[in-house]
Short mmCIF file of C-alpha atoms and ligand atoms in Angstrom, two decimals:
data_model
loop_
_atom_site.label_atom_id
_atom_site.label_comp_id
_atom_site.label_asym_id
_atom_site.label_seq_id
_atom_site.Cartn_x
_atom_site.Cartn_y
_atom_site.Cartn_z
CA UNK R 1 8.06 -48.61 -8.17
CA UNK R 2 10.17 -45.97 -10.48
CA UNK R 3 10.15 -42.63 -9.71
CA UNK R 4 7.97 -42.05 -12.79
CA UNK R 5 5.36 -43.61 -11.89
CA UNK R 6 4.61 -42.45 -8.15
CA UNK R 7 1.26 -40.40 -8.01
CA UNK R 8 1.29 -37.40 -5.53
CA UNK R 9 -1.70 -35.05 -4.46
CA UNK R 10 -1.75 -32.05 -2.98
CA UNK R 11 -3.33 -29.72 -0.11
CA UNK R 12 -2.97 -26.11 0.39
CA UNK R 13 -4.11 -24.07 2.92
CA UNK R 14 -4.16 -20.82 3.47
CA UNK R 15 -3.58 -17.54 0.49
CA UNK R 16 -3.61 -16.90 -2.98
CA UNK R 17 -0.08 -17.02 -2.62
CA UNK R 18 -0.19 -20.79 -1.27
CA UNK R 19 -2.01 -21.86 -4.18
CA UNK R 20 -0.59 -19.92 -6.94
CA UNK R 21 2.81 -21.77 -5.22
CA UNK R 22 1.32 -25.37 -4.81
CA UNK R 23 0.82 -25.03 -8.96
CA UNK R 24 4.32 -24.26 -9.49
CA UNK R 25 5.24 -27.06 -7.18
CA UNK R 26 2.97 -29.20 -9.21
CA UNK R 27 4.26 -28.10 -12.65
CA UNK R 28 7.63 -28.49 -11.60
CA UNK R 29 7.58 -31.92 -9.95
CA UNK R 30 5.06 -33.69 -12.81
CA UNK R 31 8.19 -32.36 -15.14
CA UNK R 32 9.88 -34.44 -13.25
CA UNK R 33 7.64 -37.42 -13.22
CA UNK R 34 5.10 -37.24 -10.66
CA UNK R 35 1.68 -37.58 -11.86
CA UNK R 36 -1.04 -35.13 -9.88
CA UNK R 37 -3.81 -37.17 -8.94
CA UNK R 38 -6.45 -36.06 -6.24
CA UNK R 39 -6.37 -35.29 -2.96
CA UNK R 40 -9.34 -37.69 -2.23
CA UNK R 41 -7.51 -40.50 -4.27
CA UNK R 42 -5.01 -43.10 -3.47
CA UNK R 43 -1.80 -41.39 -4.09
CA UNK R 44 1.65 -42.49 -3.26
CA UNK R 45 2.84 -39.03 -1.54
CA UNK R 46 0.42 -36.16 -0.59
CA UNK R 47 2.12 -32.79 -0.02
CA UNK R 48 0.12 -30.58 2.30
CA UNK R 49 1.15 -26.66 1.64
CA UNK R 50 0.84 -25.26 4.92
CA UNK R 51 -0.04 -21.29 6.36
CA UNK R 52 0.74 -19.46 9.42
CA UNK R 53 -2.18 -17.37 9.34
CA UNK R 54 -4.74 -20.33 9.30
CA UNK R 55 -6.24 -20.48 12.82
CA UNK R 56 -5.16 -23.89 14.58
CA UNK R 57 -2.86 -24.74 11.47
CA UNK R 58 -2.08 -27.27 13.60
CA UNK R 59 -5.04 -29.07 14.18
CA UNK R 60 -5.90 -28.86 10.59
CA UNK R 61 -2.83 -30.42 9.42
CA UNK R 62 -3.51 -33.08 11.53
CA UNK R 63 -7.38 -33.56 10.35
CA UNK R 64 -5.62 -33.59 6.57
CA UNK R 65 -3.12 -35.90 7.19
CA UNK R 66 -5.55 -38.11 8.42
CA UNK R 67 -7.80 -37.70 5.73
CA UNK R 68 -4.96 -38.47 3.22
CA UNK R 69 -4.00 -42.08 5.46
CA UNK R 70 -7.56 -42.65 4.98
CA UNK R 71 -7.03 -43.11 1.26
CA UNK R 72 -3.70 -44.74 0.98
CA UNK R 73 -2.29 -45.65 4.24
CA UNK R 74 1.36 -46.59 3.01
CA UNK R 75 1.30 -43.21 1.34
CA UNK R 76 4.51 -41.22 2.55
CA UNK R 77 3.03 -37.63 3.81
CA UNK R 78 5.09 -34.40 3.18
CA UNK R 79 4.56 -31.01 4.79
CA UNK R 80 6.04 -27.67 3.46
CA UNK R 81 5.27 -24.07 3.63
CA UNK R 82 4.84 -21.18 6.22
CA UNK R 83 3.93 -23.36 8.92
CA UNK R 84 6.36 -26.11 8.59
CA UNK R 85 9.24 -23.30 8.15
CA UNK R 86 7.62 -21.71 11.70
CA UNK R 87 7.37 -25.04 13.87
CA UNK R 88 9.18 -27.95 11.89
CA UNK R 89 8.98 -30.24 15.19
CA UNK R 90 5.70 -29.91 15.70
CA UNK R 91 4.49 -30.59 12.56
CA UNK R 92 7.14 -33.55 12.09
CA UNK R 93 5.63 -35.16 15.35
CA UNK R 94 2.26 -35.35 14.11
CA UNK R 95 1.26 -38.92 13.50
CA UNK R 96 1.62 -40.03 9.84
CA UNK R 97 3.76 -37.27 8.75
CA UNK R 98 7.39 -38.21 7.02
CA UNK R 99 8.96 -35.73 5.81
CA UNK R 100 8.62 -31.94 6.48
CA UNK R 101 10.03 -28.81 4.32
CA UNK R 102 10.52 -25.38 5.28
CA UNK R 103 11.04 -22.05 2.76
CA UNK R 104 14.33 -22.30 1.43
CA UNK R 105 13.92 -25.93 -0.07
CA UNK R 106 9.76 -26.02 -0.91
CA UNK R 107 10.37 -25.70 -4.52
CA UNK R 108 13.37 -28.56 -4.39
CA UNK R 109 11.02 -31.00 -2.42
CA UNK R 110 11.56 -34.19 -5.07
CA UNK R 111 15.95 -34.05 -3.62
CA UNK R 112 14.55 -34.97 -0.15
CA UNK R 113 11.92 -37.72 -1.29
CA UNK R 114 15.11 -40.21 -2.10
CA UNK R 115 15.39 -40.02 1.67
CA UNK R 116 12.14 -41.31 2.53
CA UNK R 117 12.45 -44.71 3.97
CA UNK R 118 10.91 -47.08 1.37
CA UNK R 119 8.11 -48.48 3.45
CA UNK R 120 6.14 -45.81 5.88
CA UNK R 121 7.19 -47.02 9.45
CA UNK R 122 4.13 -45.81 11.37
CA UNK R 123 5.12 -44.05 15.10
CA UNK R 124 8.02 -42.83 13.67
CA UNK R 125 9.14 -39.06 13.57
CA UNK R 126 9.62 -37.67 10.58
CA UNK R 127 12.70 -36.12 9.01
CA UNK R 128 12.37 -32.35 9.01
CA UNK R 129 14.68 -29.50 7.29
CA UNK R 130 14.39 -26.08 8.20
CA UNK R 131 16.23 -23.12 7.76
CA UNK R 132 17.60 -19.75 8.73
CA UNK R 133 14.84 -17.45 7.38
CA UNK R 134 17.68 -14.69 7.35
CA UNK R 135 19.29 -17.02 4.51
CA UNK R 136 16.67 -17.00 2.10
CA UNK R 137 18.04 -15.21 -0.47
CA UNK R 138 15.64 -16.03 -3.66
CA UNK R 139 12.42 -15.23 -5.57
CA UNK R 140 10.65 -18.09 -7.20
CA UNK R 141 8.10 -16.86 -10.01
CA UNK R 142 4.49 -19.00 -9.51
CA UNK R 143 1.22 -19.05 -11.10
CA UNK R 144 -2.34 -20.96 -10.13
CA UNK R 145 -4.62 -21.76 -13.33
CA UNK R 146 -7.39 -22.87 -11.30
CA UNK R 147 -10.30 -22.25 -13.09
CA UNK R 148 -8.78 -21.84 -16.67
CA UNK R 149 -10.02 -18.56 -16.53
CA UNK R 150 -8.20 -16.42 -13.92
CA UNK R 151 -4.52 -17.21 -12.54
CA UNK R 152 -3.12 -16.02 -9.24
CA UNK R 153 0.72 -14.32 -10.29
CA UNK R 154 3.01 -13.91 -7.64
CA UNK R 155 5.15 -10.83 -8.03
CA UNK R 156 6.50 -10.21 -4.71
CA UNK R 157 7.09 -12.42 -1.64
CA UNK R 158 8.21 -11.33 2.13
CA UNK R 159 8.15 -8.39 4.07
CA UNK R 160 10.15 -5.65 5.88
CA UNK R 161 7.67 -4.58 8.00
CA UNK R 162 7.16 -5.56 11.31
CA UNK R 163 2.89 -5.60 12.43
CA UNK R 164 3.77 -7.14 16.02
CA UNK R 165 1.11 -9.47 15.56
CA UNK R 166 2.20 -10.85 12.10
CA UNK R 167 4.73 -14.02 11.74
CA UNK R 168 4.51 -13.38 7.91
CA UNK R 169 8.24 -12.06 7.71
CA UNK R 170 9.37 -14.67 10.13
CA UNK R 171 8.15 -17.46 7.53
CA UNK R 172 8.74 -15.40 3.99
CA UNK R 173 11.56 -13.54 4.74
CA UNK R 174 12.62 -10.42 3.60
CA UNK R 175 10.65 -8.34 0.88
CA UNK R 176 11.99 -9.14 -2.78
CA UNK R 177 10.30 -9.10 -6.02
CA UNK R 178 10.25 -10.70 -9.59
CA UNK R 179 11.71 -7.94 -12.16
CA UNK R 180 8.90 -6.18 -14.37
CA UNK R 181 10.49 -8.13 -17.79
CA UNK R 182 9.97 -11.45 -16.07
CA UNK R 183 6.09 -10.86 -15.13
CA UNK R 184 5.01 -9.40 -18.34
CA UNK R 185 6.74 -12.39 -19.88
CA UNK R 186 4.78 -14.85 -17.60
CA UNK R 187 1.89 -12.58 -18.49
CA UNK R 188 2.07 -12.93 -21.84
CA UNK R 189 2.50 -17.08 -21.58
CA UNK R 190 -0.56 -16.68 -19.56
CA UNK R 191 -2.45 -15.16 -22.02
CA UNK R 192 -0.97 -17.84 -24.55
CA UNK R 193 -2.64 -20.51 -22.46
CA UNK R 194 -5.91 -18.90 -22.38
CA UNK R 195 -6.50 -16.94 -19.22
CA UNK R 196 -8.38 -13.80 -19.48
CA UNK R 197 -7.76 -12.40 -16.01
CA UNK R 198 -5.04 -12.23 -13.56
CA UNK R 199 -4.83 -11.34 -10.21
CA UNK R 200 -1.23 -9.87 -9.13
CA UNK R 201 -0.15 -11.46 -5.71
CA UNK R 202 2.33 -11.53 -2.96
CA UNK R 203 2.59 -10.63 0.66
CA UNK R 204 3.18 -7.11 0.34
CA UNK R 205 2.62 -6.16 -3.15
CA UNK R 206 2.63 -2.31 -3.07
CA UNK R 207 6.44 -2.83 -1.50
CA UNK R 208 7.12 -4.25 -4.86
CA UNK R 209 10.59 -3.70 -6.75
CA UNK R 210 12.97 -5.12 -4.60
CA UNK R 211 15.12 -7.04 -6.32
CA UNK R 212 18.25 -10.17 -5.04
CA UNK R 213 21.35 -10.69 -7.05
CA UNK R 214 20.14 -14.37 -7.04
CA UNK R 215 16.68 -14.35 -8.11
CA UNK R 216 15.91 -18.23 -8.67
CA UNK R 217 18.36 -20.18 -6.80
CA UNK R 218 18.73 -20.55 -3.05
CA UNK R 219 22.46 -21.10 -2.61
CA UNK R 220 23.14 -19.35 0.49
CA UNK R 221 25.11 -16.86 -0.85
CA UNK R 222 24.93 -13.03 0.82
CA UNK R 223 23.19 -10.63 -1.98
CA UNK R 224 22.22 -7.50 -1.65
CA UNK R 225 18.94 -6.35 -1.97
CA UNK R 226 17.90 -3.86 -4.11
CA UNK R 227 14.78 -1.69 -5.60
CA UNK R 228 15.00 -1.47 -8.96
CA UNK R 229 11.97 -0.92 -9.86
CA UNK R 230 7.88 -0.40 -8.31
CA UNK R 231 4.58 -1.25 -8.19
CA UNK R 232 3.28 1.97 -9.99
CA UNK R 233 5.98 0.50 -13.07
CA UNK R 234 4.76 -2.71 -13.19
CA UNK R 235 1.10 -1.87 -13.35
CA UNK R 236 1.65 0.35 -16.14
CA UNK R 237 4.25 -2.32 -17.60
CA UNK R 238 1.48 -4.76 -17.60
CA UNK R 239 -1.22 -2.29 -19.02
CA UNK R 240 0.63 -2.97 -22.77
CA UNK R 241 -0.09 -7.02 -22.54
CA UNK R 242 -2.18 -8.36 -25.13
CA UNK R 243 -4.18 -11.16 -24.60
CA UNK R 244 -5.39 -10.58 -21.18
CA UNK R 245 -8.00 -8.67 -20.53
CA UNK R 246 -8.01 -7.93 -16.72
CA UNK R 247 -5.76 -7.77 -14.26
CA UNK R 248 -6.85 -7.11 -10.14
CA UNK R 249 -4.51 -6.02 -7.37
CA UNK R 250 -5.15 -8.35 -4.81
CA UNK R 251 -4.07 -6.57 -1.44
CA UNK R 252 -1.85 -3.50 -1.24
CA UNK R 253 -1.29 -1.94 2.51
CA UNK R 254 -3.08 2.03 2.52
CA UNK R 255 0.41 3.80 2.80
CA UNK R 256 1.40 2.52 -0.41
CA UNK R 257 -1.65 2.83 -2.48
CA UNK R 258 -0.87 6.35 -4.16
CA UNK R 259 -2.98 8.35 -5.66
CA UNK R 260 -0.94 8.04 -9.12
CA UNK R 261 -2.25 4.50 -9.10
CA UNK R 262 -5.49 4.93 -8.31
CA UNK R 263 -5.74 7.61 -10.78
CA UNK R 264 -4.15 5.21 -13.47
CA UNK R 265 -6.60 2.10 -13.11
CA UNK R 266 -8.99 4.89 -13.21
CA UNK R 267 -8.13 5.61 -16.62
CA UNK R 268 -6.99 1.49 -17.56
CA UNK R 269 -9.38 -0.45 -19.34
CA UNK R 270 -7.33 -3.55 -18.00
CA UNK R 271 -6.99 -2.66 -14.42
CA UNK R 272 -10.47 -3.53 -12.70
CA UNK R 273 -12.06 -1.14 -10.14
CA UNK R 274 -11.48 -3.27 -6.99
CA UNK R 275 -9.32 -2.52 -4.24
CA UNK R 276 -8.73 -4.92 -1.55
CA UNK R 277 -6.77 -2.42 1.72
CA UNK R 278 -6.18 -3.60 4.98
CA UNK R 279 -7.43 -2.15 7.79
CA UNK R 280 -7.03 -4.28 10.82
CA UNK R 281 -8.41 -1.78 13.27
CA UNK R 282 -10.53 2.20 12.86
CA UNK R 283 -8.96 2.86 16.16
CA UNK R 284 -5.49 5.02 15.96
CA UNK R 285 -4.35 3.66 19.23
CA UNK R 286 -4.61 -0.39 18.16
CA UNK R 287 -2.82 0.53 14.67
CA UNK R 288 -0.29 1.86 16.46
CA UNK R 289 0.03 -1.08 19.03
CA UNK R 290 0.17 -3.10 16.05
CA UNK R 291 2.90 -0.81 14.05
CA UNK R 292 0.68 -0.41 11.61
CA UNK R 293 2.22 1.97 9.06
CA UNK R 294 -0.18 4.35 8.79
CA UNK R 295 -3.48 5.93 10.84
CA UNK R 296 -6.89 6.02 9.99
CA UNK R 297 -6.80 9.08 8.17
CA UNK R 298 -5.04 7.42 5.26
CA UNK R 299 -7.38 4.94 5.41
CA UNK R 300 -10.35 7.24 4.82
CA UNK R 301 -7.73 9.61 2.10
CA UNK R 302 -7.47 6.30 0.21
CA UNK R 303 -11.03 5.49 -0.04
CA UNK R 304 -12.44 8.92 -0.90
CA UNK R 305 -9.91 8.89 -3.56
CA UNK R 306 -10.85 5.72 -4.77
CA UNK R 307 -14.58 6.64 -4.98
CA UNK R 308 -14.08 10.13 -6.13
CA UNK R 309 -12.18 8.64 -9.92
CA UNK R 310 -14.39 5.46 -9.87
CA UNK R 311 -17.41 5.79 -8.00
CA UNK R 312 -18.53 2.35 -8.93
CA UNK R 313 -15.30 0.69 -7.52
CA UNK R 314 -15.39 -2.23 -5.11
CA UNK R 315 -13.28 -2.04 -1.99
CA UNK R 316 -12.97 -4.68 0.41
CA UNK R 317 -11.04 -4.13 3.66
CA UNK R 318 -9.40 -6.54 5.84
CA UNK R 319 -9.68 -6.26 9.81
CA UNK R 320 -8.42 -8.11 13.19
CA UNK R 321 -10.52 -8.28 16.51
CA UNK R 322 -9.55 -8.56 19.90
CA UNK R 323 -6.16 -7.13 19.29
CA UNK R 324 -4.31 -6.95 22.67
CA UNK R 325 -5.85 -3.49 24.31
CA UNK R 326 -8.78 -3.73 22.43
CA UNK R 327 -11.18 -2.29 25.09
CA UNK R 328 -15.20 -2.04 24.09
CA UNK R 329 -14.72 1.59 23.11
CA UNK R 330 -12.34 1.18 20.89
CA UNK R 331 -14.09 -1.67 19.29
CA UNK R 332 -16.70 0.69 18.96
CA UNK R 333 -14.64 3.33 17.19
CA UNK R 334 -13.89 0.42 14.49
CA UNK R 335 -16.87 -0.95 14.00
CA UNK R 336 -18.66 3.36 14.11
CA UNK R 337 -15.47 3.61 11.42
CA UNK R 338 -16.14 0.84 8.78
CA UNK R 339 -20.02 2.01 8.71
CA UNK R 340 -19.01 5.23 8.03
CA UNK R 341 -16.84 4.51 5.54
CA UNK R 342 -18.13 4.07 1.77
CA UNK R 343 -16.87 0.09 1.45
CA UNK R 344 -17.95 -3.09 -0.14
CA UNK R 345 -16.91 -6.12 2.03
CA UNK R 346 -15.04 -7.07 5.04
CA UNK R 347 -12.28 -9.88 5.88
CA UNK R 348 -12.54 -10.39 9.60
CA UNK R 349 -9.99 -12.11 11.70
CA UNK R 350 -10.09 -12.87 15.16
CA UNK R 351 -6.71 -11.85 16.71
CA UNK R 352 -4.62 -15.30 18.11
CA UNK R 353 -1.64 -15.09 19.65
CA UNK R 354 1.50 -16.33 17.37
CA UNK R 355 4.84 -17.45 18.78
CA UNK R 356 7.80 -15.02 18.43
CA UNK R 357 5.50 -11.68 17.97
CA UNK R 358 5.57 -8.74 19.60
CA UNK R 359 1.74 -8.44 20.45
CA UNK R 360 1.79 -12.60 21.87
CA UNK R 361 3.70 -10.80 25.40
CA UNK R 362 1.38 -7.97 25.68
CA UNK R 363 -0.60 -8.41 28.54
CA UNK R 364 -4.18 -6.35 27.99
CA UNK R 365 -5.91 -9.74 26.15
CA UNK R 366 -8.93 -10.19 25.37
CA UNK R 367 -10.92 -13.10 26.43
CA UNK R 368 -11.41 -15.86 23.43
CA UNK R 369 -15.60 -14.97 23.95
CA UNK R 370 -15.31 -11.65 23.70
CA UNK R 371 -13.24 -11.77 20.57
CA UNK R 372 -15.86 -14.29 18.85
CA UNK R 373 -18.79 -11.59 19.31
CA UNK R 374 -16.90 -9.34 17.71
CA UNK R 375 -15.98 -11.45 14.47
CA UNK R 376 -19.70 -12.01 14.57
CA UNK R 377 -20.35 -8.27 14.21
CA UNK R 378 -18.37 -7.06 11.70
CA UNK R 379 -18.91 -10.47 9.52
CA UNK R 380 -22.85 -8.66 10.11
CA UNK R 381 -21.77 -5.51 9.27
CA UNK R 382 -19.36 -7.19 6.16
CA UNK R 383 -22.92 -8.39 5.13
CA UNK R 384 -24.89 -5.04 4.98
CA UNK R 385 -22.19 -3.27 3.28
CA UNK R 386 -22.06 -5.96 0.28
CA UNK R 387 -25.63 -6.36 0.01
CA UNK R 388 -25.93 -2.50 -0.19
CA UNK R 389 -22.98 -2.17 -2.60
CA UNK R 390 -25.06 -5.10 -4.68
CA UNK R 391 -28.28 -3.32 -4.53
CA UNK R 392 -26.79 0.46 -5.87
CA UNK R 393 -25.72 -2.04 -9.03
CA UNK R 394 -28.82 -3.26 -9.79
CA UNK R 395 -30.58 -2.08 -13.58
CA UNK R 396 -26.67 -1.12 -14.72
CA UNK R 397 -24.86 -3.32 -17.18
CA UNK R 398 -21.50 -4.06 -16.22
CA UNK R 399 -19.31 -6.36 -18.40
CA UNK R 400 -19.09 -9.76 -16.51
CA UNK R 401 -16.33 -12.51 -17.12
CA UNK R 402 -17.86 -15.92 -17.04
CA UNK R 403 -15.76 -18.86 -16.33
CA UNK R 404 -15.91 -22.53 -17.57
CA UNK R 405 -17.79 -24.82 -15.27
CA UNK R 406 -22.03 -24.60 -15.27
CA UNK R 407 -23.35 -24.75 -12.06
CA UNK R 408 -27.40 -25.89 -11.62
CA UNK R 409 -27.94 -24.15 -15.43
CA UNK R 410 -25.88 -21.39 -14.44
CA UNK R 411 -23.28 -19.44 -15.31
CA UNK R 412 -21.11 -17.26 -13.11
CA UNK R 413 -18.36 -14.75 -13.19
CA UNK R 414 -17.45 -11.71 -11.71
CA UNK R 415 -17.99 -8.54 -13.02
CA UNK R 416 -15.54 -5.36 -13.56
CA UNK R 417 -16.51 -4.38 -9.44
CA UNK R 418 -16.56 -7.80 -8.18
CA UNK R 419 -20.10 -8.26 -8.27
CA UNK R 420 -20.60 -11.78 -8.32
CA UNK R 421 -23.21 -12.65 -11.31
CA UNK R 422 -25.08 -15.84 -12.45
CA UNK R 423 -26.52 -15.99 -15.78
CA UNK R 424 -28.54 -18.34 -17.46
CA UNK R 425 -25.83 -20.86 -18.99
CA UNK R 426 -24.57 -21.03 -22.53
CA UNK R 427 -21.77 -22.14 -23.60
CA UNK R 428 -21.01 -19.19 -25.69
CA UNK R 429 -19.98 -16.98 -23.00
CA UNK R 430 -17.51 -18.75 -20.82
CA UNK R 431 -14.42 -17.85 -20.54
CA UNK R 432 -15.70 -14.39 -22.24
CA UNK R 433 -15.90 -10.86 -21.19
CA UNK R 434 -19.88 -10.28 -21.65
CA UNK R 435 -21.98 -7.31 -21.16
CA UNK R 436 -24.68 -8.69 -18.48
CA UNK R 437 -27.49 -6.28 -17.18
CA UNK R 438 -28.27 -6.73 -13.51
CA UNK R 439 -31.44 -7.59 -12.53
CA UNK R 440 -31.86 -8.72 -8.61
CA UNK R 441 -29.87 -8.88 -6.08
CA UNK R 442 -29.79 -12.75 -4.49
CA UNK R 443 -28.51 -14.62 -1.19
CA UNK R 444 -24.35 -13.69 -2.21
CA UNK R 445 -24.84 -13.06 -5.91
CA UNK R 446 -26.52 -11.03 -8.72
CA UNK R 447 -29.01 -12.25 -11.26
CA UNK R 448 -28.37 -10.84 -14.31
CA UNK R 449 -29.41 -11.42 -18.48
CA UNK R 450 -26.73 -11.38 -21.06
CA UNK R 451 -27.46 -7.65 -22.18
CA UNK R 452 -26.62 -7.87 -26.11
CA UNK R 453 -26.56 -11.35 -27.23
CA UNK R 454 -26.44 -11.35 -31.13
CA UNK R 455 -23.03 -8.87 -30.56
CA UNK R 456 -21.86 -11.24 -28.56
CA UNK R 457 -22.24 -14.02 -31.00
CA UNK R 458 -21.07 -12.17 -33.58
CA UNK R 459 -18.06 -11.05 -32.96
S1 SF4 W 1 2.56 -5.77 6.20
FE1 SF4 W 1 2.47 -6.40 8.35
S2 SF4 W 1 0.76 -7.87 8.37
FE2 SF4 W 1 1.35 -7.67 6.22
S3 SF4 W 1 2.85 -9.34 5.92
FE3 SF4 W 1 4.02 -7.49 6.44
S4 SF4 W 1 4.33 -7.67 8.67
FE4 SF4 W 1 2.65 -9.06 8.12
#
């Protein structure tokens, strides 16, 4: 078999920044003559795109790479990303796997295939590269176009911070940033290809502006990082695109959400009102066990900023239990501080220990059951603050953008605030910014009617 004719699928767990990464991987190797089939097809490779933060990452990986033998058991299995650069032995000793990948070579994958053996030798431990994260010295630009209609855009990866529970910075390396000319460019070739929203991504996007001498290649050489430029630049930068219609911040830590942004998406037509700020605890004394940069009364500054310009805005919030320390009361103090607090929707993560963190030797732990109750909840008190953030929507008209696919007769989109909407379908309106009047609130959704059809059609 030629090289140009081997079929690969792929698996990503994990981020937006996983997947907007798997795509460039994708792009990049089908240039070089890999055809993308399915994951649930026979392939002759499948790539599995692996995350740190995924709970048991481990066990997962191994579920996948079973699922993948299932199809095609000759099929030669390769593992890259966060994971595989955080424990390359383990994941090369799991049955099945060949070949693993970690940061510095995940976007050069097809110069290690040639040294796959040519038949899979089951029982076998695979070959596994790994390297220094100190040496990785580059940015590599990605986009997702999932759903035709939105792409993820990374525009930062790593971090210099150092949240003693996080092995982020120990997989990514240090902060560093694409420069403001070379997203607007990708912006604009987005916008050539038909997406009408994108959704700016990276691991800590509001530390954007760092730039490397060596921006695409991963050489090994020393550079010097740099900021050149930040986050309040590029938004405004990427205000002036044509051709895209929205663009959403995906995550941006409190402490570097300023009130000059805020105050400018406020006033953007392209910027959409949705804020997603992580939390992790409401009680001072766990953010500063976790070296959290900031206390909760940034938190709440942030917020009643937010609401005060845009009172409509969506804000979803991202939060840990069972953090090391984490007695009942100050569980309490979290959970009394997200219901006080004028938000839309909650991420909750139950606290694991990682390898190589600060918080894994601390020795105040909370028990595995006691941890579970407490996702349970907030992921109850996630639920009453979206369904009442729903329900104050309902009878306003809020432009909606619908994407491709019909589901049941449906279609459904997202409006400005993140309300999710269904519509009655028509193929008019996808992939279309639409006026759509809400009309009920449903199970995790919002009916709504297509408020001024013959304008629509029209135009
Ligand atoms: S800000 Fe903290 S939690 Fe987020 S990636 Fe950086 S170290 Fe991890």
């Amino acid at each position: 078999m030629t090289e140009k004719s081997k079929t690969i699928a792929y698996h990503t767990l994990g981020c937006k920044l996983n997947f907007a990464e798997t795509s460039t991987i994708a792009r990049n190797l089908e240039k070089e003559g890999f055809n993308k089939v399915k994951f649930d097809e026979a392939a002759d490779i499948y790539l599995i795109n692996t995350c740190s933060v995924t709970e048991n990452a481990d066990k997962e990986t191994r579920t996948i790479v079973k699922r993948a033998l299932r199809n095609s058991p000759a099929a030669k299995i390769v593992v890259t990303g966060c994971y595989a650069q955080l424990k390359p032995e383990e994941i090369a000793s799991i049955e099945g796997v060949d070949l693993v990948v970690g940061t510095n070579d995940k976007f050069n994958l097809s110069k290690y295939f040639s040294q796959l053996p040519e038949e899979k030798v089951h029982g076998e431990k695979a070959i596994f590269f790994s390297c220094d994260i100190s040496e990785v010295n580059f940015f590599k630009s990605s986009y997702s176009l999932g759903e035709r209609t939105r792409a993820f855009l990374k525009v930062q990866d790593g971090c210099d911070y150092s949240c003693t529970y996080c092995t982020i910075p120990l997989a990514r390396g240090k902060s560093r940033s694409d420069s403001i000319a070379n997203v607007v460019k990708q912006a604009e070739e987005l916008a050539q290809s038909g997406i009408k929203e994108i959704v700016l991504t990276g691991v800590n996007i509001g530390d954007f502006g760092i730039h490397l001498d060596n921006q695409q290649g991963s050489n090994g050489d020393t550079v010097t990082p740099q900021r050149n430029e930040n986050f309040f630049e590029l938004i405004q930068a990427l205000d002036k695109v044509t051709g895209i219609e929205r663009f959403r911040i995906s995550s941006i830590e409190p402490n570097l959400l300023k009130d000059e942004m805020i105050d400018f998406v406020a006033g953007s037509k392209k910027f959409m009102p949705h804020f997603h700020i992580p939390l992790q605890s409401g009680a001072d004394e766990i953010l500063k066990g976790m070296k959290r940069r900031y206390l909760r009364d940034t938190y709440i500054s942030r917020v009643k900023k937010i609401k005060s310009v845009m009172p409509h805005a969506c804000i979803g919030v991202d939060v840990i239990v069972g953090f090391p320390g984490e007695t009942d009361e100050l569980f309490k103090e979290t959970v009394d501080f997200i219901s006080s607090l004028d938000v839309s929707y909650l991420h909750v993560f139950t606290y694991s220990e990682r390898a190589n963190t600060e918080a894994a030797s601390m020795t105040e732990k909370i028990p595995m059951r006691i941890r579970q109750e407490r996702n349970k909840i907030l992921r109850q008190l996630s639920e009453k603050k979206r369904n009442h953030f729903y329900a104050e929507h309902i009878g306003e008209t809020r432009n909606v953008l619908f994407m491709m696919n019909e589901e049941d007769g449906m279609l459904e989109g997202f409006s400005d605030n993140y309300l999710k909407v269904k519509a009655p379908f028509d193929s008019a309106f996808t992939n279309r910014v639409v006026p759509v009047t809400l009309v009920s609130c449903e199970d995790d959704y919002v009916d709504g009617v297509i408020a001024d059809f013959k304008l629509q059609i029209a135009d």
